[in-house]
PDB file of C-alpha atoms in Angstrom:
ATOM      1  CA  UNK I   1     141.998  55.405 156.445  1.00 69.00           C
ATOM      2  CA  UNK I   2     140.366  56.915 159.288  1.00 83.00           C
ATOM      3  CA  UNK I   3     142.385  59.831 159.531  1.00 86.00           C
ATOM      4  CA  UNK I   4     141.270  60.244 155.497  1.00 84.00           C
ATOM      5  CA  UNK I   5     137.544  59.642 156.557  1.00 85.00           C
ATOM      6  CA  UNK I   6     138.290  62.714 159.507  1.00 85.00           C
ATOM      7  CA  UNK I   7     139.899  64.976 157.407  1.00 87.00           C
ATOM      8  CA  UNK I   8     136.717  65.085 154.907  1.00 88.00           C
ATOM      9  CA  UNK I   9     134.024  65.438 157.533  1.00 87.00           C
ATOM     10  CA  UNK I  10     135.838  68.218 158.857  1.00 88.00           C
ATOM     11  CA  UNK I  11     135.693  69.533 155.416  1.00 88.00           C
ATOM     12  CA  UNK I  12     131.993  68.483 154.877  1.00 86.00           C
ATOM     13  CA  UNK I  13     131.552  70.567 158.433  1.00 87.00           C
ATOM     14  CA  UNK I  14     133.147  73.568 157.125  1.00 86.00           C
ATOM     15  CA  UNK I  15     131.056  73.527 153.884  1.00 85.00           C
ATOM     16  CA  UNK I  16     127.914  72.825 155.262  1.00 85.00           C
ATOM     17  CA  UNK I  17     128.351  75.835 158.039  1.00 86.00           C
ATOM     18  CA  UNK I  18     129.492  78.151 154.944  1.00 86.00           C
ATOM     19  CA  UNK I  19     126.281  77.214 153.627  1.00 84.00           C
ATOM     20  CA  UNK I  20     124.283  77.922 156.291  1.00 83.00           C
ATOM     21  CA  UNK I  21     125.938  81.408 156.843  1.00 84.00           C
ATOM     22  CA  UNK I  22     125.217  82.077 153.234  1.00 83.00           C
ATOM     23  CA  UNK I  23     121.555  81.050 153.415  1.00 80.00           C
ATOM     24  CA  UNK I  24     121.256  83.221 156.676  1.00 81.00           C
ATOM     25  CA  UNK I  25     122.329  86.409 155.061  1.00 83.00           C
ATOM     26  CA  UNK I  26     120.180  85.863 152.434  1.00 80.00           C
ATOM     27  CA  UNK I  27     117.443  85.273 154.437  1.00 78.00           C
ATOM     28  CA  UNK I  28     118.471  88.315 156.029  1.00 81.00           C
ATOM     29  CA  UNK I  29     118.935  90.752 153.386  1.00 80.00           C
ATOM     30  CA  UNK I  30     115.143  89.311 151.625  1.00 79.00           C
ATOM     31  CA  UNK I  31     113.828  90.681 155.116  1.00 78.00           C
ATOM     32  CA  UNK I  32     115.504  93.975 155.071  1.00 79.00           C
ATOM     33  CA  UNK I  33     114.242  94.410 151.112  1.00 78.00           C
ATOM     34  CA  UNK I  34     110.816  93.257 151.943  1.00 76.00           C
ATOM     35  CA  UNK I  35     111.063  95.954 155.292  1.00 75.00           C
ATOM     36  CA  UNK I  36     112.346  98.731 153.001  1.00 76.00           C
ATOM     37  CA  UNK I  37     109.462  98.038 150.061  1.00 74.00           C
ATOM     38  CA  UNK I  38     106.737  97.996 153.532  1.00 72.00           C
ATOM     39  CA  UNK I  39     108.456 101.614 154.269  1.00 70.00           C
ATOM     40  CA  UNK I  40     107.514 102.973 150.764  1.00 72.00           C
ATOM     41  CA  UNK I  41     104.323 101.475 150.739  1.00 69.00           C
ATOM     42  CA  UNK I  42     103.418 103.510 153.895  1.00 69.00           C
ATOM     43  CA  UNK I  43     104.534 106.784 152.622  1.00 70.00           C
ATOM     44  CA  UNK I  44     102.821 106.712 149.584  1.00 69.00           C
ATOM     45  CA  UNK I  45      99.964 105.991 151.839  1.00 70.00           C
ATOM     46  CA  UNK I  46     100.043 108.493 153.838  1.00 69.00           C
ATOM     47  CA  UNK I  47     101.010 111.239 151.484  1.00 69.00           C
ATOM     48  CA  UNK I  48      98.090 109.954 149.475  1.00 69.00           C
ATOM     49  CA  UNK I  49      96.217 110.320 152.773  1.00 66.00           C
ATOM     50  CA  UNK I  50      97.723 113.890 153.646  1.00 65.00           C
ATOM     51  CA  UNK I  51      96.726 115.225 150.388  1.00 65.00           C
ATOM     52  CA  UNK I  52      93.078 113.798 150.168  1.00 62.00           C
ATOM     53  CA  UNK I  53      93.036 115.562 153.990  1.00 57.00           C
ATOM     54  CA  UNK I  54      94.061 118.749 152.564  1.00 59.00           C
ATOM     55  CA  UNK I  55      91.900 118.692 149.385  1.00 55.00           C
ATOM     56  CA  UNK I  56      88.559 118.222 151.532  1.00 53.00           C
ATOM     57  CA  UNK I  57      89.478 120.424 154.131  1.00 53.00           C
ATOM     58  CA  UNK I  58      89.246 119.558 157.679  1.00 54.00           C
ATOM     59  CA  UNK I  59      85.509 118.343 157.126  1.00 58.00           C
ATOM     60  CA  UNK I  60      85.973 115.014 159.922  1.00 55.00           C
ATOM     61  CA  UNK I  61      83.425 112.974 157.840  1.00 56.00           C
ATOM     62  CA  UNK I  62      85.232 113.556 154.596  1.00 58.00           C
ATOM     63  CA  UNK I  63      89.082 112.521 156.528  1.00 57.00           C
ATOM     64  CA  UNK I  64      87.236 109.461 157.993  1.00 58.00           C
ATOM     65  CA  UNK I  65      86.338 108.367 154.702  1.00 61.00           C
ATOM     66  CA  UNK I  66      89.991 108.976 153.446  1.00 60.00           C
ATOM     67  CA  UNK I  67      91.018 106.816 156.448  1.00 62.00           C
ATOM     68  CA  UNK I  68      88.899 103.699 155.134  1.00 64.00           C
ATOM     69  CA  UNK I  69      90.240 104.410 151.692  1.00 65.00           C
ATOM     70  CA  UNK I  70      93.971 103.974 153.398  1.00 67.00           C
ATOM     71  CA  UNK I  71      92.394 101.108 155.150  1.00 68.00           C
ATOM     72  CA  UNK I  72      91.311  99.448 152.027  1.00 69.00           C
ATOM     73  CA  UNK I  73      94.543 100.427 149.898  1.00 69.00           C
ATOM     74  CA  UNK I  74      96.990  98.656 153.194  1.00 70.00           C
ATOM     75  CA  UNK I  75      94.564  95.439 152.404  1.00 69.00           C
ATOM     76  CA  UNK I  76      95.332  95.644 148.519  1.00 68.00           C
ATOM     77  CA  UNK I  77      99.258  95.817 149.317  1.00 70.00           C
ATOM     78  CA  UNK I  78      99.137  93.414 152.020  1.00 71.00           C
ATOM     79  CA  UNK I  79      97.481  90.929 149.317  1.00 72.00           C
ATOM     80  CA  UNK I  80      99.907  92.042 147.105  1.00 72.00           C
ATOM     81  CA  UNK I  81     102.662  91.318 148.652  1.00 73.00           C
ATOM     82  CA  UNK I  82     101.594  87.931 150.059  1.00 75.00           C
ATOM     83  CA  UNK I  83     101.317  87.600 146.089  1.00 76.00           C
ATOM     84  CA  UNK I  84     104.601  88.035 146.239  1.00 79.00           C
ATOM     85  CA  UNK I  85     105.970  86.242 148.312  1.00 78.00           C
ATOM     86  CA  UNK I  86     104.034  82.897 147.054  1.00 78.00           C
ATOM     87  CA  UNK I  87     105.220  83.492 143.654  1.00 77.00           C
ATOM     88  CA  UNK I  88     108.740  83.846 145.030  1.00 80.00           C
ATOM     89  CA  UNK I  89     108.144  80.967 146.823  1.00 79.00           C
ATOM     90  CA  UNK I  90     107.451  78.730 143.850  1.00 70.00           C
TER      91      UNK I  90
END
């Protein structure tokens, strides 16, 4: 009886760590998708940024102003993504 009672929590064991591994690399590859959609966030930002630059010239005023622009658009995808990440959540 106890040798039966054993042999299934050393089964339980091994199920419950294959479960955790599982969960881990999921966690893991949600992290390396939400790091790779942050990537192409950024360089649409700043090719967004480089072009405004080079359509106003090198007037400083004029970049500046496409700097808070950037500034404004890495608030709307931050909010976006927190979005996200709720709705995922739920």
């Amino acid at each position: 009886m106890n040798t039966l009672i054993a042999e299934q929590l050393k089964e339980n064991i091994a199920l419950l760590q294959a479960i955790h591994e599982a969960n881990h690399k999921i966690v893991e590859l949600e992290f390396q998708h939400d790091r790779a959609q942050r990537v192409r966030w950024t360089a649409q930002e700043d090719a967004l940024l480089r072009y405004s630059a080079g359509a106003f010239g090198s007037d400083l005023a004029k970049i500046q102003a496409v700097m808070v622009s950037k500034t404004k658009k890495q608030i709307y995808f931050r909010i976006l993504y927190q979005n996200r990440q709720q709705a995922k959540a739920e």
